[in-house]
Coordinates of C-alpha atoms in Angstrom, one line a residue:
X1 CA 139.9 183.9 93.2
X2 CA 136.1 183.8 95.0
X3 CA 135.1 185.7 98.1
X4 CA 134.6 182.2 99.5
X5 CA 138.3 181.1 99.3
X6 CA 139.7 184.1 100.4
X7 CA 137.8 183.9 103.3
X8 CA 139.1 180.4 104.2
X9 CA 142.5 181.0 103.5
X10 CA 142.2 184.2 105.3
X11 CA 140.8 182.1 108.6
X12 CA 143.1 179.6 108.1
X13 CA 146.1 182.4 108.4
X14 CA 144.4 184.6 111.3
X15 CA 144.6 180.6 112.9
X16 CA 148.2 180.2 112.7
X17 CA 149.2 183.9 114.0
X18 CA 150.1 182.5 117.6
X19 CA 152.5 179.9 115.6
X20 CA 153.9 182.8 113.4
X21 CA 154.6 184.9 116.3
X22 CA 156.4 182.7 118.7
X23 CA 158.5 181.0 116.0
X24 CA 159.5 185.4 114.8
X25 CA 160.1 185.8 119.0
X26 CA 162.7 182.7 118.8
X27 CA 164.0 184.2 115.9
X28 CA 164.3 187.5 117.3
X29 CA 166.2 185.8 120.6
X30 CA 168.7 184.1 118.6
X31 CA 169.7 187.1 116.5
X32 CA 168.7 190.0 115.3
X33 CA 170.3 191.2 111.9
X34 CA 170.0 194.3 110.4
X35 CA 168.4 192.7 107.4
X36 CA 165.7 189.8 107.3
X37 CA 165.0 187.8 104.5
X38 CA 161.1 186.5 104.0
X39 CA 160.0 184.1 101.6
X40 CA 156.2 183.1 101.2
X41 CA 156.0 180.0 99.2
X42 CA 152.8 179.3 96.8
X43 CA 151.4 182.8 97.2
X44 CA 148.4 182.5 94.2
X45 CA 147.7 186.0 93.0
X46 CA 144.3 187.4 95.0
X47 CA 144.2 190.0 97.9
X48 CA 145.6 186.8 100.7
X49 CA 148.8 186.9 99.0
X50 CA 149.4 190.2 100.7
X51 CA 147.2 189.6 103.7
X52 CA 150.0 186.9 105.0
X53 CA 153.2 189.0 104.1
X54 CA 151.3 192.2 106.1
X55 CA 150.6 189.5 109.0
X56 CA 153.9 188.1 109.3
X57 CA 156.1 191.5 108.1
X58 CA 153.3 193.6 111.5
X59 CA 154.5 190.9 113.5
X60 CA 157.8 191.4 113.2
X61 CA 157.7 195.0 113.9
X62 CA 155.4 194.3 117.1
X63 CA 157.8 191.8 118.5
X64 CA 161.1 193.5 117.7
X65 CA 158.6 196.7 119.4
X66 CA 158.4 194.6 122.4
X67 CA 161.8 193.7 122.9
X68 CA 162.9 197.3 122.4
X69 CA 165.0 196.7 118.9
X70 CA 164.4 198.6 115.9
X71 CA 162.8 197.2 112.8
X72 CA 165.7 195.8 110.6
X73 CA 165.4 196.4 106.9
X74 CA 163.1 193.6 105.5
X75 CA 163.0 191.9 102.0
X76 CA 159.8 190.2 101.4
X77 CA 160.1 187.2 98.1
X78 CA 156.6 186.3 97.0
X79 CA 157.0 182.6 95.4
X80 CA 154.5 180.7 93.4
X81 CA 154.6 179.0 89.4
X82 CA 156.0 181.3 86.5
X83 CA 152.1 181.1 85.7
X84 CA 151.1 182.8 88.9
X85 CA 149.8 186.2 88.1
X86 CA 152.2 188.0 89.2
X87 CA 151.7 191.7 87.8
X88 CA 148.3 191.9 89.5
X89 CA 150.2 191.4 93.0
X90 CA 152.2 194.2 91.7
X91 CA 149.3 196.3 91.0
X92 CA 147.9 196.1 94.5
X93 CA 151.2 197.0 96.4
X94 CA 150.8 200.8 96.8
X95 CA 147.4 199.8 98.8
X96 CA 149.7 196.9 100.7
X97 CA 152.1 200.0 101.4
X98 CA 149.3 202.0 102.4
X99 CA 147.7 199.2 104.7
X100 CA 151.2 198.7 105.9
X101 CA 151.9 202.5 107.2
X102 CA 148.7 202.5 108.9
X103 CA 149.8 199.1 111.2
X104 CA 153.6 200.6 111.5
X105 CA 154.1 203.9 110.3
X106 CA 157.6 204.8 109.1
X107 CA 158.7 201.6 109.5
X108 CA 156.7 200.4 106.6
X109 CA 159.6 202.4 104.6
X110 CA 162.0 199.3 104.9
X111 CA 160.0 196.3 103.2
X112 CA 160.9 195.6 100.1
X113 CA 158.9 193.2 97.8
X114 CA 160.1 190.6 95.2
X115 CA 158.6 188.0 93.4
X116 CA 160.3 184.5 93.0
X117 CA 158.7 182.8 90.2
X118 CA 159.4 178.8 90.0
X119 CA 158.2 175.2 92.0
X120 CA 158.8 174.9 95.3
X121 CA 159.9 171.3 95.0
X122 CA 163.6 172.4 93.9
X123 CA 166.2 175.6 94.8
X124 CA 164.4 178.9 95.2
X125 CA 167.6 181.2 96.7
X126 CA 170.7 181.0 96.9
X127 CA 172.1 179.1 100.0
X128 CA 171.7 181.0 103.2
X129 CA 170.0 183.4 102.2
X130 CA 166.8 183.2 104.3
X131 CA 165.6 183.7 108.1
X132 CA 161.7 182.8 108.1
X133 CA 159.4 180.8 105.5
X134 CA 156.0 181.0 105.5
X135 CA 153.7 178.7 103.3
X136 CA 149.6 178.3 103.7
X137 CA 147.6 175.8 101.8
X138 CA 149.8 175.1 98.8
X139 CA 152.4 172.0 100.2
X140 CA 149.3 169.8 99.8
X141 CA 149.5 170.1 96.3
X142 CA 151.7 167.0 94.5
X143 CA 154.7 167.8 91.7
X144 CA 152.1 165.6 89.7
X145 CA 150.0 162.7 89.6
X146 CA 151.4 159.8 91.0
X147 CA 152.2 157.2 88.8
X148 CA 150.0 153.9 88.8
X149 CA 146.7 155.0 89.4
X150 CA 144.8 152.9 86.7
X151 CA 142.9 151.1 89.0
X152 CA 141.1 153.9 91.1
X153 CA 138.6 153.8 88.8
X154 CA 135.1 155.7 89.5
X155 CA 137.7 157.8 92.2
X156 CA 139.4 161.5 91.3
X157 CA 141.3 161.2 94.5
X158 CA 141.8 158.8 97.2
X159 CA 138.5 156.9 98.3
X160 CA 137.0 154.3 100.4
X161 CA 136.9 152.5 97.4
X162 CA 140.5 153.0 95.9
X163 CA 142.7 149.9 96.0
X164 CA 145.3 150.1 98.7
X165 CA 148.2 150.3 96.2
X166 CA 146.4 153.7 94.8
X167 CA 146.7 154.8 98.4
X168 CA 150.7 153.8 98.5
X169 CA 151.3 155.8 95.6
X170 CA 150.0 159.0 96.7
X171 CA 152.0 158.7 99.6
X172 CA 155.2 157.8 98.6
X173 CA 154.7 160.7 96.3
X174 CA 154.0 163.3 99.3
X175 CA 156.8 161.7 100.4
X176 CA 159.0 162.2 97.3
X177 CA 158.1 165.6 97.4
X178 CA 157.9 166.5 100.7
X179 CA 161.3 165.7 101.7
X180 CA 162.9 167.7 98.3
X181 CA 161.3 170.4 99.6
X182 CA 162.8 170.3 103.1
X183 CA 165.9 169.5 101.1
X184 CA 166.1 172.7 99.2
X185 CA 164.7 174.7 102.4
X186 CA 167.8 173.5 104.4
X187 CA 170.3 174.7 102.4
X188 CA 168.5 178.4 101.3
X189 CA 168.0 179.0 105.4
X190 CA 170.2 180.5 107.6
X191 CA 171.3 178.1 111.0
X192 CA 168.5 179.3 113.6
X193 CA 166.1 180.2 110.4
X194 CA 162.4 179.2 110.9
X195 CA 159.6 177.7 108.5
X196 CA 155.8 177.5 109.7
X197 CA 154.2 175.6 107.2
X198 CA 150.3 175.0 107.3
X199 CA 148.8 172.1 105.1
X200 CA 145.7 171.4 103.8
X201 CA 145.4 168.0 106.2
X202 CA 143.7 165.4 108.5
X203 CA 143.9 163.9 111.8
X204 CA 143.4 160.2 111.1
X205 CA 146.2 158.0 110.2
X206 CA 143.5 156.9 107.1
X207 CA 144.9 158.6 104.1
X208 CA 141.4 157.6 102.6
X209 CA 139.1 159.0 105.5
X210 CA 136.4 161.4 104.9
X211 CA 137.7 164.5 106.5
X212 CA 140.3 164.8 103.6
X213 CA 138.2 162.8 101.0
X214 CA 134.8 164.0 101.0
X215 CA 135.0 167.2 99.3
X216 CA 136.4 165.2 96.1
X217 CA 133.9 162.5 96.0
X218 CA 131.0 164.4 96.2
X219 CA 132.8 166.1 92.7
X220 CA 133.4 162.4 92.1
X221 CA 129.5 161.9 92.3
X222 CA 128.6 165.0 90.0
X223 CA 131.2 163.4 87.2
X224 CA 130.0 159.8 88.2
X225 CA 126.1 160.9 87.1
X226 CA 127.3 162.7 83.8
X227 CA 129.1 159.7 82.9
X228 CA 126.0 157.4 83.6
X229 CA 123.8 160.5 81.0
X230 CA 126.5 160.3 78.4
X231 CA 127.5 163.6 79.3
X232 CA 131.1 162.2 79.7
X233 CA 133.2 159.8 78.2
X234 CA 133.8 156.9 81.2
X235 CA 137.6 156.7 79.6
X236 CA 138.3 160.8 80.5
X237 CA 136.7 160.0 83.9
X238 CA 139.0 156.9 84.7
X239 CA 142.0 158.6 84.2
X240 CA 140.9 161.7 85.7
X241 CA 143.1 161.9 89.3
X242 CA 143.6 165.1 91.6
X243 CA 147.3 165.7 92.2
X244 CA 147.2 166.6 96.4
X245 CA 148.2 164.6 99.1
X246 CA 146.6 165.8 102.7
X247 CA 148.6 164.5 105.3
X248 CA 148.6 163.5 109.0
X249 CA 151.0 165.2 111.5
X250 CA 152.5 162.1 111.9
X251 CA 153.3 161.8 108.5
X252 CA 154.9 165.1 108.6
X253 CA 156.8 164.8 111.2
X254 CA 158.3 162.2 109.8
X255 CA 159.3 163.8 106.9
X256 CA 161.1 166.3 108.9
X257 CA 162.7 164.2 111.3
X258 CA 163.9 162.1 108.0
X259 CA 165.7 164.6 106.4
X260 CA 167.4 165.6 109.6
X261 CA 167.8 169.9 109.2
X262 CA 165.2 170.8 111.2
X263 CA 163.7 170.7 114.9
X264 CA 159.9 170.9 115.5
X265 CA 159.0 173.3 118.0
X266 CA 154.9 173.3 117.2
X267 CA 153.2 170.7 115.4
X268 CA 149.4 171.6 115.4
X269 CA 145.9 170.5 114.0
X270 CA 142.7 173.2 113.5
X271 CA 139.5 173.3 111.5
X272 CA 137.8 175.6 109.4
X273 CA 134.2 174.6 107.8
X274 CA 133.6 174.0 104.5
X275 CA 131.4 177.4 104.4
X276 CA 133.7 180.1 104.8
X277 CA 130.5 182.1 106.1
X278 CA 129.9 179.9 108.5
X279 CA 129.3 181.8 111.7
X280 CA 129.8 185.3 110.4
X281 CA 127.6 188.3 110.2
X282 CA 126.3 188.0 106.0
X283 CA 124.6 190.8 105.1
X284 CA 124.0 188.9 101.3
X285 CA 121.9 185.9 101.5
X286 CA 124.3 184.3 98.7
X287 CA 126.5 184.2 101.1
X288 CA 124.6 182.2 103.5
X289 CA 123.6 179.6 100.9
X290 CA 126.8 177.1 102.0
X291 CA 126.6 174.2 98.6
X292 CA 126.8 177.5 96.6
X293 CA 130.1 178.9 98.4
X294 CA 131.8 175.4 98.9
X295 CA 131.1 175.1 94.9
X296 CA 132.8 178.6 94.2
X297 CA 135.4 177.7 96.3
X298 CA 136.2 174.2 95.2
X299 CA 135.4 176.1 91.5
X300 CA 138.5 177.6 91.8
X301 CA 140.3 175.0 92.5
X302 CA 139.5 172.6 90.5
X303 CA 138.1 174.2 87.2
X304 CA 141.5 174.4 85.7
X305 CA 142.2 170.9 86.4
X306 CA 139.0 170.0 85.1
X307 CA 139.3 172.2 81.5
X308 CA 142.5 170.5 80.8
X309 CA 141.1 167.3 80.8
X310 CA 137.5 167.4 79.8
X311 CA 137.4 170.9 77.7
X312 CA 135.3 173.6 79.5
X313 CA 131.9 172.8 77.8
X314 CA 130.8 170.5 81.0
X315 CA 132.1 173.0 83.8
X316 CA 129.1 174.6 84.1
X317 CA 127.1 171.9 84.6
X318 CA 129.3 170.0 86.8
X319 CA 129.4 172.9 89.3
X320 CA 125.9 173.1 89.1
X321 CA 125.5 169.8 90.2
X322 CA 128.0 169.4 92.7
X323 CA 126.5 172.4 94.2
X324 CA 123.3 171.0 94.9
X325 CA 125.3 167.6 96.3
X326 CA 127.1 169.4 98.9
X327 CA 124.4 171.7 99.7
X328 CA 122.2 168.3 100.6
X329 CA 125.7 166.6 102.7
X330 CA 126.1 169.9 104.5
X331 CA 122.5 170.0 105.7
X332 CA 122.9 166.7 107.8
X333 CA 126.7 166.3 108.5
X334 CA 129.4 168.3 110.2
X335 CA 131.9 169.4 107.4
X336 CA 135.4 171.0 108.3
X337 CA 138.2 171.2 106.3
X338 CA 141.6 169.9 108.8
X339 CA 144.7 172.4 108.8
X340 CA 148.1 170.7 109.9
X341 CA 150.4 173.6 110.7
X342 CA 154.3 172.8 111.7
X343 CA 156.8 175.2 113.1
X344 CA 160.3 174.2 113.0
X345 CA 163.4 175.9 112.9
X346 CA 166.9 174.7 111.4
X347 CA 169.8 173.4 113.0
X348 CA 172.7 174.1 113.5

């Protein structure tokens, strides 16, 4: 994982800390039990996964701190794919411990880590089980492509130019997936359990508007110009989709209030730019170079998506392009990335 994705999901999680922390306080009010169960869903495998766990497992300790209770024993499961590298999150866990006695000091003694290899779109635990769920940046991503996108040709992802029935199916499969998730979540959480979920989002009703779009057709343009050199077969292009939805809060609220388990207590939008550097102190000039850290990051998103289906001869030169593409957008637009972050808590 790049220095330049870290850094955004890091922001993005230093962001929703004041979200984390009241829904742990109403948590704490309701009841306090001697053990609490964690789960962080679609953790990836780089230095964040721990970063959120050390946020949410120090803020526990400060609030139950402030309210004069003792730390409970705490198990921590760390979920993402049974592809998810999980023995290098292993690896780093004496220096998690470490970071972990230096925020709480004895009381680091009583986490306990797991992982929880599978998909978040079925059963995880068994029913009950959990008090808090915590998931950043990974419920954006679909269960697949949606079916029926034939016609969204020249598009990898929603567009301007997608035909509305291209737009329907995306949704409905957010929607598909969306509400299995809050399915399964219902029955593994305890009555008075909380989830604060933060997705990759927007604030327009538009599902096609350009601050969820852009970043995918400007990659849409880079594989648009190969195809015109004969660098790429128009075919492999066509059928090439991106399997994410990025949804309104409206959208998610109405998921929620759907499925019926759960009562939103925060329901919130933020940005972050596209240039994770943007604003900091970079003592590398790389690093202030934005189309070259927006590339790395989107690099690591996509490139796996982009081997499986074109072969990994082109990637090179498709980052290279898109690089200079969004270097030129970012020079003359404003370009944020939208966070959707929801807080709810289930019911009794």
């Amino acid at each position: 994982m790049t220095s330049s994705t870290l850094m955004v999901q890091k922001k993005v999680i230093s962001l929703t800390k004041p979200i984390i922390e009241e829904a742990i306080t109403n948590l704490y009010c309701n009841k306090f039990p001697t053990s609490l169960c964690i789960a962080d869903l679609g953790c990836s495998s780089g230095p964040n996964t721990l970063f959120a766990v050390l946020e949410v497992v120090t803020t526990l300790d400060r609030v139950g701190k402030k309210m004069g209770r003792q730390l409970p024993e705490i198990q921590v499961f760390l979920n993402d794919l049974p592809g998810n590298d999980f023995n290098t999150i292993f690896k780093s866990l004496p220096r998690f411990q470490k970071d972990l006695e230096k925020r709480m000091g004895a009381g680091a003694e009583s986490c306990f880590i797991n992982g929880a290899p599978g998909s978040f779109y079925g059963r995880l635990f068994p029913s009950k089980s959990l008090h808090f769920i915590h998931s950043s940046y990974s419920l954006q991503w679909l269960s697949q492509i949606p079916q029926g996108l034939e016609s969204n040709k020249g598009n990898i992802y929603m567009a301007n130019s997608s035909p509305p029935c291209v737009l329907k199916a995306y949704y409905e499969q957010f929607q598909t997936d969306f509400s299995m998730f809050l399915r399964c979540r219902s029955e593994e959480l305890l009555e008075g359990g909380s989830m604060v979920l933060t997705f990759l989002g927007r604030r327009s009703e538009d599902p096609s508007t350009k601050e969820c779009c852009y970043i995918w057709e400007l990659l849409a343009v880079a594989l648009n110009d190969m195809v015109a050199e004969g660098l790429i077969e128009e075919e492999k292009m066509d059928s090439f989709n991106i399997p994410q939805y990025t949804p309104s809060p409206a959208e998610v609220k109405c998921e929620v209030e759907k499925e019926g388990s759960f009562t939103i207590s925060r329901l919130e939008v933020s940005e972050v730019n596209w240039n994770a550097y943007h604003g900091e102190f970079c003592p590398s000039d790389a690093h202030k170079d934005g189309g070259y850290n927006v590339a790395k990051l989107m690099r690591a998103v996509a490139e796996p998506l982009l081997v499986s289906h074109f072969g990994d001869g082109m990637i090179e030169e498709v980052f290279s392009r898109y690089q200079k593409i969004v270097a030129d957008r970012m020079s003359r637009e404003k370009t944020e990335f939208i966070n959707v972050t929801v807080s709810m808590t289930k019911r009794g």
